[in-house]
Amino acid sequence: MASNKINSFRNGPDEDGHFGIFGGRYVAETLMPLIHDVEKTYNEAKNDPAFKQEFHELLKEYVGRPNPLYHAKRMTEHLGGAKIYFKREELNHTGAHKINNCVGQILLARRMGKTRIIAETGAGQHGVATATVCALFGMPCVVYMGAKDIERQKPNVFRMKLLGAEVIPVTSGSESLKDSMNEALRDWVSNVEDTFYIIGTAAGPHPYPELVRDFQCVIGDEAREQILEKEGRLPDSLVACVGGGSNAIGLFHPFLDDDVNIVAVEAAGFGVNTDKHAASLSGGAPGVLHGNRTFLLMDDDGQIFEAHSISAGLDYPGIGPEHSHLHDIGRVKYVPIDDKEALEAFQLCTKLEGIIPALESAHAIAHVMKMAPTLPEDHIIVMGLSGRGDKDIFTVADALGEEI
Amino acid sequence: MALDRIEKRFEKLKTEKRAGLVTFVTAGDPDLGTSLEILKGLPGAGADIIELGMPFSDPMADGPAIQEASIRALKGKMTLAKTLEMVRLFRQDDQVTPIILMGYYNPIYVYGVDKFLYDALSAGIDGLIIVDLPPEEDTELAIPAKKVNMGMIHLATPTTNEKRLNIILRNGSGFLYYVTIAGITGTAKPDLTPVKNALDKFRAVSDIPMAVGFGIKTPKNVARFAEFSDAVVVGSAIVDIIKNNIDEQNVANSELIGRVLSFVDELSDGVKSAKRED
């Protein structure tokens, strides 16, 4: 939630949805009245104790929160430096942080009287989380997923089907996450009366970046309370991976006004100097897409590139607008980690801690592996372990040249 | 010129007591040369106003026909600068037909708003329809456009009420583009009555010319909508003819240009044959 302090990093967005020069509402006119309705409903809901209570009740009883802040002793010992904690979002129901946001948004959808849910998905984690809350609330669910992603994430596709969702393959454009988002927006424009669009990350037109962040702030709020209990003080550093950036903003936001070093890790694919990566801040420029102004990967003519990352969840040519702003003002440092480094981190974490991390989260681990050895033992790092890696075993096996 | 050229065209249509025909094609579809020939032929075939699509990689308000047109143009290395150059060449022979650029904001933002407005005016462009710039974002382009007399055509839709119409018209100019369906281009077929009712309602608020578009595909349909609107827009049906007259490498056959223009001629008969109350 936004801060009341005047000099706060937590005051955004302004009433038109801007974080500095980023954010805004760049959508088709047909959607604008609906976007205003979402904003109005959200503003009422966030001040309604009954809404908050139902949200937190579901997070506790259904999602399984609070999840632990776990001291990764073996990683700490192995790396020989900073003390490493994992915020265990991968232990949530459905196996990632995505469910926090879906619970919040379906409550909003019901509050608005909407009866049909749509979503976009890349790796399928947000699609599964959306299909899950739709099953729980008895609402029909349509998930748009790139034809290419359907091919590489078959288990999640079948999960969504079992949960009762209709998965529609997207064959337009590059057949990946950005095209799924285009297709979901086309559906929404065509079904404004009854449909609510559950956007999976802290991006899109205002008020989505704000409300997704607020729903995900449970990550950072819990981590703050837990580290104070365990260590009696705040951490020195926070680390999380960013694609759209919802798990990162959820972890970071409650600490923005504190003396804490904050690092976000972008997916560098084959490297930020190649044309195959997904690091919009390291390798992109400001532009306008999918309802907001933010850093984008694009050519000189403003045509959007297809992103690349070994992790389908980070495979998006943009990033949430609040991250663009935090990058702009220098409050958060954004660093790239490539496919190879993420794969090594994936294996190390699995072997040392007995935790198979999502390839997305493995990007954060890879950066922790770089920074921890350079830091003293009393330096505390809290890292967001955003999801579990069961979904990625086929991709990893393939990359390691093993048949399963 | 610019906004004046649009206003003059609507004055002319008023004296002719008929609605105008607005035709949409994507710049550079299927290639720059063919596209320029189509553009040059449109006024003669009966287009009263030309809407020229600026290709974009992510046209999220468009249906399959116009999405594919964008992809074809981009495959042929079309750029915003080349689109402006096309219009400059068109203007060598035609000083009276308004040209409206239609598309998405990002290519303009990346080009630079001030530079774009300057270059677009010099090329002979008269108005802009930018699908992802609602009035909430008027400071981006609508207000700078107003200062240099560039037309900024705003959209109204079935989700627009009178209160919102006033917000839309605040910085809108040229004409109002009424989107006949809640949906994307070239898909659902609109019903006449709700569109007529919406226009009646809007006319009580404003006397800006009102064009209707989305899902209008045949000369007969054009005639029906021309009975009560100031202009009728046809896009996907024209773009489909291009798609049906190219090979797998997007190379046009010799019939393409003629077929597009004779279809526009038929559509033009539609606006001219409409039975109007005035």
CSV table of N, CA, C and O in Angstrom, one decimal, chain A residues 212-313:
chain,number,residue,atom,x,y,z
A,212,VAL,N,-1.8,-5.0,-8.6
A,212,VAL,CA,-1.0,-6.3,-8.5
A,212,VAL,C,0.1,-6.1,-7.5
A,212,VAL,O,0.4,-7.0,-6.7
A,213,ARG,N,0.8,-5.0,-7.5
A,213,ARG,CA,1.8,-4.7,-6.5
A,213,ARG,C,1.3,-4.9,-5.1
A,213,ARG,O,1.9,-5.6,-4.2
A,214,ASP,N,0.1,-4.2,-4.8
A,214,ASP,CA,-0.4,-4.3,-3.5
A,214,ASP,C,-0.8,-5.7,-3.1
A,214,ASP,O,-0.5,-6.1,-1.9
A,215,PHE,N,-1.3,-6.5,-4.0
A,215,PHE,CA,-1.6,-7.9,-3.6
A,215,PHE,C,-0.4,-8.7,-3.4
A,215,PHE,O,-0.3,-9.6,-2.5
A,216,GLN,N,0.7,-8.3,-4.1
A,216,GLN,CA,2.0,-9.1,-3.9
A,216,GLN,C,2.8,-8.6,-2.8
A,216,GLN,O,3.7,-9.2,-2.3
A,217,CYS,N,2.4,-7.4,-2.2
A,217,CYS,CA,3.2,-6.9,-1.1
A,217,CYS,C,3.2,-7.8,0.2
A,217,CYS,O,4.0,-7.6,1.1
A,218,VAL,N,2.3,-8.7,0.2
A,218,VAL,CA,2.2,-9.7,1.2
A,218,VAL,C,3.6,-10.4,1.4
A,218,VAL,O,4.0,-10.7,2.5
A,219,ILE,N,4.3,-10.5,0.2
A,219,ILE,CA,5.6,-11.2,0.3
A,219,ILE,C,6.6,-10.3,1.1
A,219,ILE,O,7.2,-10.9,2.1
A,220,GLY,N,6.7,-9.1,0.8
A,220,GLY,CA,7.6,-8.2,1.6
A,220,GLY,C,7.2,-7.9,3.0
A,220,GLY,O,8.0,-7.8,3.9
A,221,ASP,N,5.9,-7.8,3.2
A,221,ASP,CA,5.4,-7.5,4.5
A,221,ASP,C,5.7,-8.7,5.5
A,221,ASP,O,6.2,-8.5,6.6
A,222,GLU,N,5.5,-9.9,5.0
A,222,GLU,CA,5.8,-11.1,5.8
A,222,GLU,C,7.3,-11.2,6.0
A,222,GLU,O,7.8,-11.4,7.1
A,223,ALA,N,8.1,-11.0,4.9
A,223,ALA,CA,9.6,-11.1,5.0
A,223,ALA,C,10.1,-10.1,6.1
A,223,ALA,O,11.0,-10.5,6.8
A,224,ARG,N,9.5,-9.0,6.1
A,224,ARG,CA,10.0,-7.9,7.0
A,224,ARG,C,9.8,-8.4,8.5
A,224,ARG,O,10.7,-8.3,9.3
A,225,GLU,N,8.5,-8.8,8.7
A,225,GLU,CA,8.2,-9.3,10.0
A,225,GLU,C,9.1,-10.5,10.4
A,225,GLU,O,9.6,-10.5,11.6
A,226,GLN,N,9.3,-11.4,9.5
A,226,GLN,CA,10.1,-12.6,9.8
A,226,GLN,C,11.5,-12.3,10.1
A,226,GLN,O,12.1,-12.9,11.0
A,227,ILE,N,12.1,-11.4,9.3
A,227,ILE,CA,13.6,-11.1,9.5
A,227,ILE,C,13.8,-10.4,10.8
A,227,ILE,O,14.8,-10.6,11.5
A,228,LEU,N,12.8,-9.5,11.2
A,228,LEU,CA,12.9,-8.8,12.4
A,228,LEU,C,12.9,-9.8,13.6
A,228,LEU,O,13.6,-9.7,14.6
A,229,GLU,N,12.0,-10.8,13.4
A,229,GLU,CA,11.9,-11.8,14.5
A,229,GLU,C,13.2,-12.7,14.5
A,229,GLU,O,13.7,-13.0,15.6
A,230,LYS,N,13.7,-13.1,13.4
A,230,LYS,CA,14.9,-14.0,13.4
A,230,LYS,C,16.2,-13.2,13.7
A,230,LYS,O,17.1,-13.8,14.3
A,231,GLU,N,16.3,-12.0,13.2
A,231,GLU,CA,17.6,-11.3,13.3
A,231,GLU,C,17.6,-10.1,14.1
A,231,GLU,O,18.6,-9.5,14.4
A,232,GLY,N,16.4,-9.6,14.4
A,232,GLY,CA,16.2,-8.4,15.2
A,232,GLY,C,16.6,-7.2,14.4
A,232,GLY,O,16.7,-6.1,15.0
A,233,ARG,N,16.7,-7.3,13.1
A,233,ARG,CA,17.0,-6.1,12.3
A,233,ARG,C,16.6,-6.4,10.8
A,233,ARG,O,16.3,-7.5,10.5
A,234,LEU,N,16.6,-5.3,10.0
A,234,LEU,CA,16.3,-5.5,8.6
A,234,LEU,C,17.5,-6.1,7.8
A,234,LEU,O,18.6,-6.0,8.3
A,235,PRO,N,17.2,-6.7,6.7
A,235,PRO,CA,18.3,-7.3,5.9
A,235,PRO,C,19.1,-6.1,5.3
A,235,PRO,O,18.7,-5.0,5.2
A,236,ASP,N,20.3,-6.5,4.8
A,236,ASP,CA,21.2,-5.5,4.2
A,236,ASP,C,20.9,-5.5,2.7
A,236,ASP,O,21.0,-4.4,2.1
A,237,SER,N,20.5,-6.6,2.1
A,237,SER,CA,20.2,-6.7,0.7
A,237,SER,C,18.9,-7.5,0.4
A,237,SER,O,18.6,-8.5,1.1
A,238,LEU,N,18.2,-7.1,-0.7
A,238,LEU,CA,17.1,-7.9,-1.2
A,238,LEU,C,17.5,-8.3,-2.6
A,238,LEU,O,18.0,-7.4,-3.3
A,239,VAL,N,17.1,-9.5,-3.0
A,239,VAL,CA,17.4,-9.9,-4.4
A,239,VAL,C,16.1,-10.6,-4.9
A,239,VAL,O,15.6,-11.5,-4.2
A,240,ALA,N,15.7,-10.3,-6.2
A,240,ALA,CA,14.6,-11.0,-6.8
A,240,ALA,C,14.7,-10.9,-8.3
A,240,ALA,O,15.3,-10.0,-8.8
A,241,CYS,N,14.1,-11.9,-9.0
A,241,CYS,CA,14.1,-11.9,-10.5
A,241,CYS,C,13.0,-11.0,-11.0
A,241,CYS,O,12.0,-10.8,-10.3
A,242,VAL,N,13.2,-10.4,-12.2
A,242,VAL,CA,12.1,-9.6,-12.8
A,242,VAL,C,11.9,-10.0,-14.2
A,242,VAL,O,12.8,-10.1,-15.0
A,243,GLY,N,10.6,-10.3,-14.6
A,243,GLY,CA,10.2,-10.4,-15.9
A,243,GLY,C,9.3,-9.2,-16.1
A,243,GLY,O,9.7,-8.1,-16.4
A,244,GLY,N,8.0,-9.3,-15.8
A,244,GLY,CA,7.1,-8.2,-15.6
A,244,GLY,C,7.4,-7.5,-14.3
A,244,GLY,O,7.3,-6.3,-14.1
A,245,GLY,N,7.8,-8.4,-13.3
A,245,GLY,CA,8.3,-7.9,-12.0
A,245,GLY,C,7.3,-7.9,-10.8
A,245,GLY,O,7.5,-7.2,-9.9
A,246,SER,N,6.3,-8.8,-10.8
A,246,SER,CA,5.4,-8.8,-9.7
A,246,SER,C,5.9,-9.4,-8.4
A,246,SER,O,5.7,-8.8,-7.4
A,247,ASN,N,6.7,-10.4,-8.5
A,247,ASN,CA,7.3,-10.9,-7.2
A,247,ASN,C,8.3,-10.0,-6.7
A,247,ASN,O,8.4,-9.8,-5.5
A,248,ALA,N,9.1,-9.4,-7.6
A,248,ALA,CA,10.1,-8.4,-7.1
A,248,ALA,C,9.5,-7.2,-6.5
A,248,ALA,O,9.9,-6.8,-5.4
A,249,ILE,N,8.5,-6.6,-7.1
A,249,ILE,CA,7.9,-5.4,-6.5
A,249,ILE,C,7.2,-5.8,-5.2
A,249,ILE,O,7.2,-5.0,-4.2
A,250,GLY,N,6.6,-7.0,-5.1
A,250,GLY,CA,6.0,-7.4,-3.9
A,250,GLY,C,7.0,-7.6,-2.7
A,250,GLY,O,6.7,-7.2,-1.6
A,251,LEU,N,8.1,-8.0,-3.0
A,251,LEU,CA,9.2,-8.2,-2.0
A,251,LEU,C,9.8,-6.8,-1.7
A,251,LEU,O,10.0,-6.5,-0.5
A,252,PHE,N,10.1,-6.0,-2.7
A,252,PHE,CA,10.8,-4.8,-2.5
A,252,PHE,C,10.0,-3.7,-1.8
A,252,PHE,O,10.6,-2.9,-1.0
A,253,HIS,N,8.8,-3.5,-2.3
A,253,HIS,CA,8.0,-2.3,-1.9
A,253,HIS,C,8.0,-2.0,-0.4
A,253,HIS,O,8.3,-0.8,-0.1
A,254,PRO,N,7.7,-3.0,0.4
A,254,PRO,CA,7.7,-2.6,1.9
A,254,PRO,C,9.1,-2.2,2.4
A,254,PRO,O,9.2,-1.7,3.5
A,255,PHE,N,10.2,-2.3,1.6
A,255,PHE,CA,11.5,-1.9,2.1
A,255,PHE,C,12.1,-0.7,1.4
A,255,PHE,O,13.2,-0.3,1.6
A,256,LEU,N,11.3,-0.1,0.5
A,256,LEU,CA,11.8,1.0,-0.4
A,256,LEU,C,12.3,2.2,0.4
A,256,LEU,O,13.3,2.8,0.0
A,257,ASP,N,11.7,2.4,1.6
A,257,ASP,CA,12.1,3.6,2.3
A,257,ASP,C,13.1,3.3,3.4
A,257,ASP,O,13.5,4.1,4.2
A,258,ASP,N,13.6,2.0,3.4
A,258,ASP,CA,14.6,1.7,4.4
A,258,ASP,C,16.0,1.7,3.8
A,258,ASP,O,16.1,1.7,2.6
A,259,ASP,N,17.0,1.6,4.7
A,259,ASP,CA,18.4,1.6,4.2
A,259,ASP,C,18.7,0.1,3.9
A,259,ASP,O,19.5,-0.5,4.6
A,260,VAL,N,18.1,-0.3,2.7
A,260,VAL,CA,18.4,-1.7,2.3
A,260,VAL,C,18.8,-1.6,0.8
A,260,VAL,O,18.2,-0.9,0.0
A,261,ASN,N,19.8,-2.3,0.5
A,261,ASN,CA,20.3,-2.4,-0.9
A,261,ASN,C,19.4,-3.3,-1.7
A,261,ASN,O,19.2,-4.5,-1.3
A,262,ILE,N,18.9,-2.9,-2.8
A,262,ILE,CA,17.9,-3.7,-3.5
A,262,ILE,C,18.4,-4.0,-4.9
A,262,ILE,O,18.7,-3.1,-5.7
A,263,VAL,N,18.4,-5.3,-5.3
A,263,VAL,CA,18.9,-5.7,-6.6
A,263,VAL,C,17.8,-6.6,-7.3
A,263,VAL,O,17.3,-7.5,-6.7
A,264,ALA,N,17.5,-6.2,-8.5
A,264,ALA,CA,16.6,-7.0,-9.3
A,264,ALA,C,17.3,-7.7,-10.5
A,264,ALA,O,18.3,-7.1,-11.0
A,265,VAL,N,17.0,-8.9,-10.8
A,265,VAL,CA,17.7,-9.6,-11.8
A,265,VAL,C,16.9,-9.9,-13.1
A,265,VAL,O,15.9,-10.5,-13.0
A,266,GLU,N,17.4,-9.3,-14.2
A,266,GLU,CA,16.7,-9.5,-15.5
A,266,GLU,C,17.3,-10.7,-16.2
A,266,GLU,O,18.5,-11.1,-16.0
A,267,ALA,N,16.5,-11.3,-17.1
A,267,ALA,CA,16.9,-12.5,-17.8
A,267,ALA,C,17.7,-12.0,-19.1
A,267,ALA,O,17.2,-11.4,-20.0
A,268,ALA,N,19.0,-12.4,-19.1
A,268,ALA,CA,19.9,-11.9,-20.2
A,268,ALA,C,19.9,-13.0,-21.3
A,268,ALA,O,20.7,-12.7,-22.3
A,269,GLY,N,19.2,-14.1,-21.2
A,269,GLY,CA,19.1,-15.0,-22.3
A,269,GLY,C,20.5,-15.5,-22.8
A,269,GLY,O,21.3,-16.0,-22.0
A,270,PHE,N,20.8,-15.2,-24.1
A,270,PHE,CA,22.2,-15.5,-24.6
A,270,PHE,C,23.2,-14.4,-24.3
A,270,PHE,O,24.3,-14.5,-24.7
A,271,GLY,N,22.7,-13.4,-23.6
A,271,GLY,CA,23.6,-12.2,-23.3
A,271,GLY,C,22.9,-10.9,-23.8
A,271,GLY,O,22.3,-10.9,-24.8
A,272,VAL,N,23.1,-9.8,-23.0
A,272,VAL,CA,22.4,-8.6,-23.3
A,272,VAL,C,23.0,-7.9,-24.6
A,272,VAL,O,22.4,-7.0,-25.2
A,273,ASN,N,24.2,-8.4,-25.0
A,273,ASN,CA,24.7,-7.9,-26.2
A,273,ASN,C,24.3,-8.6,-27.5
A,273,ASN,O,24.7,-8.3,-28.6
A,274,THR,N,23.5,-9.7,-27.3
A,274,THR,CA,23.0,-10.4,-28.4
A,274,THR,C,21.5,-9.9,-28.7
A,274,THR,O,21.0,-9.0,-28.0
A,275,ASP,N,20.9,-10.5,-29.7
A,275,ASP,CA,19.5,-10.1,-29.9
A,275,ASP,C,18.5,-11.1,-29.3
A,275,ASP,O,17.3,-11.1,-29.6
A,276,LYS,N,19.1,-12.0,-28.4
A,276,LYS,CA,18.2,-13.0,-27.8
A,276,LYS,C,18.3,-12.8,-26.3
A,276,LYS,O,19.0,-13.5,-25.6
A,277,HIS,N,17.5,-11.9,-25.7
A,277,HIS,CA,17.5,-11.7,-24.3
A,277,HIS,C,16.1,-11.1,-23.9
A,277,HIS,O,15.3,-10.8,-24.8
A,278,ALA,N,15.9,-10.9,-22.6
A,278,ALA,CA,14.6,-10.4,-22.1
A,278,ALA,C,14.9,-9.3,-21.1
A,278,ALA,O,14.1,-9.0,-20.3
A,279,ALA,N,16.1,-8.6,-21.2
A,279,ALA,CA,16.5,-7.6,-20.2
A,279,ALA,C,16.1,-6.2,-20.7
A,279,ALA,O,16.9,-5.5,-21.3
A,280,SER,N,14.8,-5.8,-20.4
A,280,SER,CA,14.3,-4.6,-21.0
A,280,SER,C,15.0,-3.4,-20.4
A,280,SER,O,15.1,-2.3,-21.0
A,281,LEU,N,15.5,-3.4,-19.1
A,281,LEU,CA,16.1,-2.3,-18.5
A,281,LEU,C,17.6,-2.2,-19.0
A,281,LEU,O,18.1,-1.1,-19.3
A,282,SER,N,18.2,-3.3,-19.0
A,282,SER,CA,19.7,-3.3,-19.4
A,282,SER,C,19.8,-3.1,-20.9
A,282,SER,O,20.8,-2.5,-21.4
A,283,GLY,N,18.8,-3.5,-21.7
A,283,GLY,CA,19.0,-3.4,-23.2
A,283,GLY,C,17.8,-2.8,-23.9
A,283,GLY,O,17.8,-2.9,-25.2
A,284,GLY,N,16.9,-2.1,-23.2
A,284,GLY,CA,15.8,-1.5,-23.9
A,284,GLY,C,15.7,0.0,-23.8
A,284,GLY,O,16.7,0.6,-23.4
A,285,ALA,N,14.6,0.6,-24.2
A,285,ALA,CA,14.4,2.0,-24.1
A,285,ALA,C,12.9,2.3,-23.8
A,285,ALA,O,12.1,1.4,-24.0
A,286,PRO,N,12.6,3.5,-23.3
A,286,PRO,CA,11.2,3.8,-23.0
A,286,PRO,C,10.3,3.7,-24.2
A,286,PRO,O,10.7,4.2,-25.3
A,287,GLY,N,9.1,3.1,-24.1
A,287,GLY,CA,8.1,3.1,-25.1
A,287,GLY,C,6.8,2.8,-24.5
A,287,GLY,O,6.6,2.8,-23.3
A,288,VAL,N,5.8,2.6,-25.4
A,288,VAL,CA,4.4,2.4,-24.9
A,288,VAL,C,3.8,1.1,-25.5
A,288,VAL,O,3.8,0.9,-26.7
A,289,LEU,N,3.5,0.2,-24.6
A,289,LEU,CA,2.9,-1.1,-25.1
A,289,LEU,C,2.0,-1.6,-23.9
A,289,LEU,O,2.3,-1.4,-22.8
A,290,HIS,N,0.9,-2.3,-24.3
A,290,HIS,CA,0.1,-3.0,-23.4
A,290,HIS,C,-0.4,-2.1,-22.3
A,290,HIS,O,-0.4,-2.5,-21.1
A,291,GLY,N,-0.8,-0.9,-22.6
A,291,GLY,CA,-1.4,0.0,-21.7
A,291,GLY,C,-0.5,0.9,-20.8
A,291,GLY,O,-1.0,1.7,-20.1
A,292,ASN,N,0.8,0.7,-20.9
A,292,ASN,CA,1.7,1.5,-20.1
A,292,ASN,C,3.0,2.0,-20.8
A,292,ASN,O,3.4,1.3,-21.8
A,293,ARG,N,3.5,3.1,-20.3
A,293,ARG,CA,4.8,3.5,-20.8
A,293,ARG,C,5.8,2.8,-19.9
A,293,ARG,O,5.7,2.9,-18.6
A,294,THR,N,6.8,2.2,-20.5
A,294,THR,CA,7.8,1.5,-19.7
A,294,THR,C,9.0,1.2,-20.6
A,294,THR,O,9.0,1.5,-21.8
A,295,PHE,N,10.1,0.6,-20.1
A,295,PHE,CA,11.2,0.2,-20.9
A,295,PHE,C,10.8,-1.1,-21.7
A,295,PHE,O,10.2,-2.0,-21.2
A,296,LEU,N,11.1,-1.0,-23.0
A,296,LEU,CA,10.7,-2.1,-23.9
A,296,LEU,C,11.9,-2.5,-24.8
A,296,LEU,O,12.8,-1.7,-25.1
A,297,LEU,N,11.9,-3.7,-25.3
A,297,LEU,CA,12.9,-4.2,-26.3
A,297,LEU,C,12.2,-3.9,-27.6
A,297,LEU,O,11.2,-4.5,-27.9
A,298,MET,N,12.9,-3.1,-28.4
A,298,MET,CA,12.3,-2.7,-29.7
A,298,MET,C,13.3,-2.2,-30.7
A,298,MET,O,14.4,-1.9,-30.3
A,299,ASP,N,12.9,-2.1,-32.0
A,299,ASP,CA,13.9,-1.6,-32.9
A,299,ASP,C,13.8,0.0,-33.0
A,299,ASP,O,13.0,0.6,-32.3
A,300,ASP,N,14.5,0.6,-33.9
A,300,ASP,CA,14.6,2.0,-34.0
A,300,ASP,C,13.2,2.6,-34.5
A,300,ASP,O,13.0,3.8,-34.4
A,301,ASP,N,12.4,1.8,-35.1
A,301,ASP,CA,11.1,2.2,-35.6
A,301,ASP,C,10.0,2.0,-34.6
A,301,ASP,O,8.8,2.2,-34.9
A,302,GLY,N,10.3,1.5,-33.4
A,302,GLY,CA,9.3,1.3,-32.3
A,302,GLY,C,8.6,0.0,-32.5
A,302,GLY,O,7.5,-0.2,-31.9
A,303,GLN,N,9.1,-1.0,-33.3
A,303,GLN,CA,8.5,-2.3,-33.4
A,303,GLN,C,9.0,-3.2,-32.4
A,303,GLN,O,10.3,-3.2,-32.2
A,304,ILE,N,8.1,-3.9,-31.7
A,304,ILE,CA,8.5,-4.6,-30.5
A,304,ILE,C,9.2,-6.0,-30.9
A,304,ILE,O,8.8,-6.7,-31.8
A,305,PHE,N,10.3,-6.3,-30.2
A,305,PHE,CA,11.0,-7.5,-30.4
A,305,PHE,C,10.4,-8.7,-29.7
A,305,PHE,O,9.8,-8.5,-28.6
A,306,GLU,N,10.7,-9.8,-30.1
A,306,GLU,CA,10.3,-11.1,-29.4
A,306,GLU,C,11.5,-11.2,-28.4
A,306,GLU,O,12.6,-11.1,-28.7
A,307,ALA,N,11.1,-11.5,-27.1
A,307,ALA,CA,12.2,-11.6,-26.1
A,307,ALA,C,12.7,-13.1,-26.1
A,307,ALA,O,12.0,-13.9,-26.7
A,308,HIS,N,13.8,-13.3,-25.5
A,308,HIS,CA,14.2,-14.7,-25.3
A,308,HIS,C,14.8,-14.9,-23.9
A,308,HIS,O,15.6,-14.1,-23.4
A,309,SER,N,14.3,-16.0,-23.2
A,309,SER,CA,15.0,-16.4,-22.0
A,309,SER,C,14.7,-17.9,-21.9
A,309,SER,O,13.6,-18.4,-22.4
A,310,ILE,N,15.6,-18.6,-21.3
A,310,ILE,CA,15.4,-20.1,-21.0
A,310,ILE,C,14.2,-20.2,-20.1
A,310,ILE,O,13.5,-21.3,-20.1
A,311,SER,N,13.9,-19.2,-19.3
A,311,SER,CA,12.7,-19.2,-18.4
A,311,SER,C,11.5,-18.6,-19.1
A,311,SER,O,11.6,-17.4,-19.4
A,312,ALA,N,10.5,-19.4,-19.4
A,312,ALA,CA,9.3,-18.8,-20.2
A,312,ALA,C,8.7,-17.7,-19.4
A,312,ALA,O,8.1,-16.8,-20.0
A,313,GLY,N,8.8,-17.7,-18.1
A,313,GLY,CA,8.1,-16.7,-17.3
A,313,GLY,C,8.8,-15.3,-17.3
A,313,GLY,O,8.2,-14.3,-16.9
